[in-house]
Amino acid sequence: MNQSGKLYGIGVGPGDPELLTLKAVRIINEADVVFTAASAKRNYSLALEIARPHLSPTVITKFLSFTMTQDKDATEAAWDGNAEQIAKVLRGGQNAAFLTLGDPMTYSTFGYILKSLKKVMPEAEIETIPGITSFHAAAARLNRTLVEAEESLLITSGAYGGDQLLKVGESVENIVMMKAYKNITQNNAALKKTGFYSNSVAITRCGREGEEIIEDLDELEKRTPDYWTLVLAGK
Ligand SMILES: C[S@@+](CC[C@H](N)C(=O)[O-])C[C@H]1O[C@@H](n2cnc3c(N)ncnc32)[C@H](O)[C@@H]1O
């Protein structure tokens, strides 16, 4: 019987192709099939484009449809289907890589793949190759320390208007707010209430074409929301 292949979850970093690790580049090139998530509407993956300069022209790439609905069961079923496609490759004895933006363990579609693959192929061998997160890239871009000495750092999401920040913001000195592209008025109110607003900065498309640094977060309320936005703030 064929020995099954292995799945590598690979973080391709925040955008600059020079920010892939040497290990990520080696494994992408050794993989038989490179998977990546793409929206159901169009076959485009930013993670794949970031890795593209390192890919051999003959590599087999496959898009997995990225469905995010409010219906949890439908989303889970879609990811189980995606995991089944990966499992098919692994059962055939081939190695697969799943590319993901930034780091695979940080607000990433790889989390869905991990859960679903454990269901559809519990024996699958999986190795995760970490990537540079968007907020590490942002801190570097701004020459801004994320955390020092005995301070703490909260990594949270702004998707629901800073509700998590309001719960725990009092007890930390620094925050990263990812997904800072909607409910901006509420996010700003939460930053003000918890004492972070006056030492905050937003960055959009860090390290990519169209990068912008926004020092005045009220300005974000007047702009067209950009999904690729995060906020760094401290007390
Ligand atoms: C689903 S999360 C992906 C996070 C990714 N796994 C990471 O490690 O950075 C998407 C959010 O990451 C942030 N993000 C990713 N790339 C970014 C970039 N180049 N500039 C600013 N924010 C970015 C934005 O807040 C965006 O809404």
Short mmCIF file of C-alpha atoms and ligand atoms in Angstrom, two decimals:
data_model
loop_
_atom_site.label_atom_id
_atom_site.label_comp_id
_atom_site.label_asym_id
_atom_site.label_seq_id
_atom_site.Cartn_x
_atom_site.Cartn_y
_atom_site.Cartn_z
CA MET A 1 0.00 0.00 0.00
CA ASN A 2 1.14 3.55 -0.81
CA GLN A 3 2.42 5.60 2.09
CA SER A 4 0.24 8.68 2.51
CA GLY A 5 1.64 12.11 1.77
CA LYS A 6 2.02 14.96 4.23
CA LEU A 7 0.26 18.32 4.43
CA TYR A 8 2.30 21.44 5.08
CA GLY A 9 0.47 24.56 6.26
CA ILE A 10 2.64 27.41 5.07
CA GLY A 11 2.63 31.05 6.12
CA VAL A 12 3.77 33.23 3.21
CA GLY A 13 4.09 36.40 5.29
CA PRO A 14 2.34 39.74 4.90
CA GLY A 15 3.03 40.61 1.27
CA ASP A 16 6.69 41.10 0.44
CA PRO A 17 7.93 37.91 -1.29
CA GLU A 18 11.26 38.42 0.48
CA LEU A 19 9.49 37.81 3.79
CA LEU A 20 8.85 34.11 3.16
CA THR A 21 11.08 31.87 5.24
CA LEU A 22 13.72 29.75 3.54
CA LYS A 23 11.85 26.70 4.82
CA ALA A 24 8.57 27.85 3.31
CA VAL A 25 10.24 28.37 -0.09
CA ARG A 26 11.90 24.95 0.02
CA ILE A 27 8.72 23.12 0.98
CA ILE A 28 6.53 24.92 -1.56
CA ASN A 29 8.93 23.79 -4.25
CA GLU A 30 9.01 20.21 -3.01
CA ALA A 31 5.22 19.87 -2.72
CA ASP A 32 3.36 17.91 -5.39
CA VAL A 33 0.26 20.09 -5.15
CA VAL A 34 -0.04 23.64 -3.79
CA PHE A 35 -3.48 24.50 -2.42
CA THR A 36 -4.73 27.92 -1.52
CA ALA A 37 -8.07 29.40 -0.55
CA ALA A 38 -9.87 31.68 -3.01
CA SER A 39 -13.24 33.37 -2.81
CA ALA A 40 -16.03 31.43 -4.48
CA LYS A 41 -16.43 34.29 -6.99
CA ARG A 42 -12.93 34.43 -8.47
CA ASN A 43 -9.93 32.21 -8.69
CA TYR A 44 -7.44 34.60 -7.14
CA SER A 45 -5.34 34.14 -4.05
CA LEU A 46 -3.10 36.84 -2.65
CA ALA A 47 -1.11 34.18 -0.76
CA LEU A 48 -0.37 32.45 -4.06
CA GLU A 49 0.68 35.74 -5.70
CA ILE A 50 3.06 36.47 -2.81
CA ALA A 51 4.64 33.04 -3.21
CA ARG A 52 4.59 33.18 -7.04
CA PRO A 53 8.20 34.47 -7.53
CA HIS A 54 9.39 31.37 -5.68
CA LEU A 55 7.22 28.83 -7.50
CA SER A 56 8.48 26.59 -10.25
CA PRO A 57 6.39 27.20 -13.41
CA THR A 58 5.37 23.53 -13.46
CA VAL A 59 3.92 23.42 -9.95
CA ILE A 60 0.32 22.21 -9.71
CA THR A 61 -1.85 24.79 -7.94
CA LYS A 62 -5.44 24.25 -6.83
CA PHE A 63 -7.92 26.78 -5.48
CA LEU A 64 -10.16 25.77 -2.62
CA SER A 65 -13.38 27.69 -2.54
CA PHE A 66 -13.53 30.01 0.43
CA THR A 67 -17.12 30.18 1.65
CA MET A 68 -17.90 32.28 4.69
CA THR A 69 -21.60 32.49 5.45
CA GLN A 70 -23.44 33.22 8.67
CA ASP A 71 -24.59 29.60 8.47
CA LYS A 72 -21.99 27.75 10.56
CA ASP A 73 -23.03 24.32 9.28
CA ALA A 74 -22.75 25.40 5.63
CA THR A 75 -19.29 26.90 6.27
CA GLU A 76 -18.16 23.74 8.06
CA ALA A 77 -19.49 21.53 5.26
CA ALA A 78 -17.63 23.64 2.67
CA TRP A 79 -14.34 23.30 4.55
CA ASP A 80 -14.91 19.55 5.02
CA GLY A 81 -15.24 19.39 1.21
CA ASN A 82 -11.98 21.33 0.82
CA ALA A 83 -10.23 19.05 3.31
CA GLU A 84 -11.51 16.05 1.35
CA GLN A 85 -9.75 17.40 -1.77
CA ILE A 86 -6.50 17.65 0.19
CA ALA A 87 -7.03 14.19 1.71
CA LYS A 88 -7.40 12.73 -1.79
CA VAL A 89 -3.93 14.02 -2.71
CA LEU A 90 -2.42 12.73 0.54
CA ARG A 91 -4.03 9.29 0.19
CA GLY A 92 -2.48 9.10 -3.28
CA GLY A 93 0.96 9.37 -1.64
CA GLN A 94 1.62 12.97 -2.68
CA ASN A 95 2.67 15.86 -0.46
CA ALA A 96 0.53 18.99 -0.39
CA ALA A 97 1.15 22.56 0.73
CA PHE A 98 -1.62 24.92 1.83
CA LEU A 99 -0.56 28.56 1.49
CA THR A 100 -1.91 31.17 3.83
CA LEU A 101 -1.25 34.85 4.30
CA GLY A 102 0.90 35.94 7.24
CA ASP A 103 1.06 33.16 9.80
CA PRO A 104 -1.11 30.02 9.49
CA MET A 105 -2.05 29.99 13.19
CA THR A 106 -3.20 33.61 13.34
CA TYR A 107 -6.75 34.39 12.15
CA SER A 108 -6.19 32.07 9.23
CA THR A 109 -8.13 29.80 6.89
CA PHE A 110 -5.61 27.10 7.79
CA GLY A 111 -7.46 26.74 11.10
CA TYR A 112 -10.51 25.50 9.18
CA ILE A 113 -8.37 23.09 7.16
CA LEU A 114 -6.80 21.69 10.34
CA LYS A 115 -10.19 21.03 11.94
CA SER A 116 -11.75 19.53 8.83
CA LEU A 117 -8.75 17.39 7.87
CA LYS A 118 -8.68 15.90 11.37
CA LYS A 119 -12.29 14.86 10.71
CA VAL A 120 -11.99 13.49 7.19
CA MET A 121 -8.48 11.99 7.55
CA PRO A 122 -7.56 11.74 11.23
CA GLU A 123 -4.33 9.88 10.42
CA ALA A 124 -3.03 12.68 8.16
CA GLU A 125 0.46 13.91 8.92
CA ILE A 126 0.51 17.71 9.16
CA GLU A 127 3.37 20.16 9.65
CA THR A 128 2.92 23.91 10.04
CA ILE A 129 5.56 26.34 8.83
CA PRO A 130 5.13 29.67 10.62
CA GLY A 131 4.99 32.95 8.75
CA ILE A 132 5.57 36.61 9.59
CA THR A 133 2.26 38.10 10.68
CA SER A 134 0.85 41.33 9.32
CA PHE A 135 1.18 42.99 12.72
CA HIS A 136 4.86 42.06 13.07
CA ALA A 137 5.40 43.55 9.61
CA ALA A 138 3.45 46.67 10.65
CA ALA A 139 5.48 47.13 13.84
CA ALA A 140 8.68 46.78 11.80
CA ARG A 141 7.44 49.19 9.12
CA LEU A 142 6.65 51.81 11.78
CA ASN A 143 9.75 51.09 13.87
CA ARG A 144 7.31 50.74 16.74
CA THR A 145 7.89 48.29 19.58
CA LEU A 146 4.94 45.97 20.09
CA VAL A 147 5.69 45.12 23.70
CA GLU A 148 8.56 45.54 26.13
CA ALA A 149 9.68 44.82 29.70
CA GLU A 150 6.72 43.44 31.69
CA GLU A 151 4.00 44.76 29.38
CA SER A 152 1.25 42.66 27.81
CA LEU A 153 -0.13 42.64 24.29
CA LEU A 154 -3.71 41.92 23.30
CA ILE A 155 -4.31 40.69 19.76
CA THR A 156 -7.93 41.23 18.97
CA SER A 157 -10.38 41.72 16.13
CA GLY A 158 -12.17 44.92 15.22
CA ALA A 159 -14.81 43.11 13.18
CA TYR A 160 -17.42 43.46 15.92
CA GLY A 161 -16.75 47.03 16.98
CA GLY A 162 -14.13 46.49 19.67
CA ASP A 163 -16.30 44.36 21.98
CA GLN A 164 -13.33 42.22 23.05
CA LEU A 165 -11.22 45.30 23.63
CA LEU A 166 -13.88 46.67 25.97
CA LYS A 167 -13.83 43.38 27.93
CA VAL A 168 -10.08 43.11 28.52
CA GLY A 169 -8.51 46.39 27.35
CA GLU A 170 -8.18 47.74 30.87
CA SER A 171 -5.65 45.08 31.82
CA VAL A 172 -3.15 45.35 28.95
CA GLU A 173 -0.69 48.02 27.85
CA ASN A 174 -0.61 47.34 24.10
CA ILE A 175 -2.99 46.08 21.48
CA VAL A 176 -3.12 44.90 17.91
CA MET A 177 -6.54 45.27 16.36
CA MET A 178 -6.82 43.14 13.24
CA LYS A 179 -9.76 43.35 10.82
CA ALA A 180 -10.07 47.07 11.56
CA TYR A 181 -12.13 47.73 8.45
CA LYS A 182 -15.70 47.85 9.68
CA ASN A 183 -17.61 49.24 12.66
CA ILE A 184 -14.89 51.88 12.74
CA THR A 185 -16.89 54.39 14.78
CA GLN A 186 -17.48 51.76 17.47
CA ASN A 187 -13.83 50.62 17.32
CA ASN A 188 -12.66 54.19 17.83
CA ALA A 189 -15.06 54.64 20.73
CA ALA A 190 -13.70 51.45 22.33
CA LEU A 191 -10.11 52.68 21.84
CA LYS A 192 -11.01 55.99 23.49
CA LYS A 193 -12.84 54.33 26.40
CA THR A 194 -9.93 52.01 27.16
CA GLY A 195 -7.28 54.74 26.90
CA PHE A 196 -5.57 53.60 23.69
CA TYR A 197 -6.79 56.17 21.21
CA SER A 198 -4.15 58.88 21.69
CA ASN A 199 -1.29 56.45 21.00
CA SER A 200 -2.73 54.57 18.06
CA VAL A 201 -1.92 54.21 14.38
CA ALA A 202 -3.56 52.32 11.54
CA ILE A 203 -1.80 50.79 8.59
CA THR A 204 -3.42 49.61 5.40
CA ARG A 205 -1.81 47.20 2.93
CA CYS A 206 1.44 47.15 4.88
CA GLY A 207 4.38 46.31 2.63
CA ARG A 208 2.16 46.09 -0.42
CA GLU A 209 1.19 48.38 -3.26
CA GLY A 210 -1.10 51.13 -1.93
CA GLU A 211 0.31 51.03 1.61
CA GLU A 212 -0.97 53.85 3.83
CA ILE A 213 -0.17 54.88 7.37
CA ILE A 214 -3.08 56.64 9.09
CA GLU A 215 -2.13 58.52 12.25
CA ASP A 216 -5.57 59.98 12.93
CA LEU A 217 -8.02 57.11 13.37
CA ASP A 218 -11.05 59.39 13.02
CA GLU A 219 -9.86 59.70 9.41
CA LEU A 220 -10.67 56.00 8.93
CA GLU A 221 -14.36 56.81 9.42
CA LYS A 222 -14.34 59.01 6.33
CA ARG A 223 -12.64 56.50 4.06
CA THR A 224 -13.81 53.60 1.99
CA PRO A 225 -13.17 50.64 4.29
CA ASP A 226 -10.15 48.56 3.32
CA TYR A 227 -10.11 44.98 4.55
CA TRP A 228 -6.29 45.07 4.75
CA THR A 229 -6.19 47.39 7.75
CA LEU A 230 -4.91 46.88 11.27
CA VAL A 231 -4.37 49.17 14.25
CA LEU A 232 -1.46 49.23 16.68
CA ALA A 233 -2.08 51.06 19.93
CA GLY A 234 -0.55 51.49 23.35
CA LYS A 235 -1.22 53.32 26.57
C1 LIG B 1 -7.91 36.90 8.20
S1 LIG B 1 -6.72 37.98 8.90
C2 LIG B 1 -5.23 37.26 8.33
C3 LIG B 1 -4.10 37.44 9.30
C4 LIG B 1 -2.83 36.73 8.86
N1 LIG B 1 -2.94 35.31 9.03
C5 LIG B 1 -1.61 37.24 9.63
O1 LIG B 1 -0.88 36.40 10.23
O2 LIG B 1 -1.34 38.43 9.62
C6 LIG B 1 -6.91 39.38 7.86
C7 LIG B 1 -6.55 40.66 8.59
O3 LIG B 1 -5.13 40.73 8.73
C8 LIG B 1 -4.70 42.08 8.63
N2 LIG B 1 -3.74 42.20 7.52
C9 LIG B 1 -3.26 41.20 6.76
N3 LIG B 1 -2.34 41.66 5.88
C10 LIG B 1 -2.23 42.99 6.13
C11 LIG B 1 -1.41 44.02 5.58
N4 LIG B 1 -0.52 43.77 4.61
N5 LIG B 1 -1.54 45.27 6.09
C12 LIG B 1 -2.43 45.55 7.09
N6 LIG B 1 -3.22 44.60 7.64
C13 LIG B 1 -3.11 43.34 7.18
C14 LIG B 1 -5.95 42.93 8.41
O4 LIG B 1 -6.38 43.40 9.67
C15 LIG B 1 -6.94 41.92 7.84
O5 LIG B 1 -8.29 42.30 8.08
#
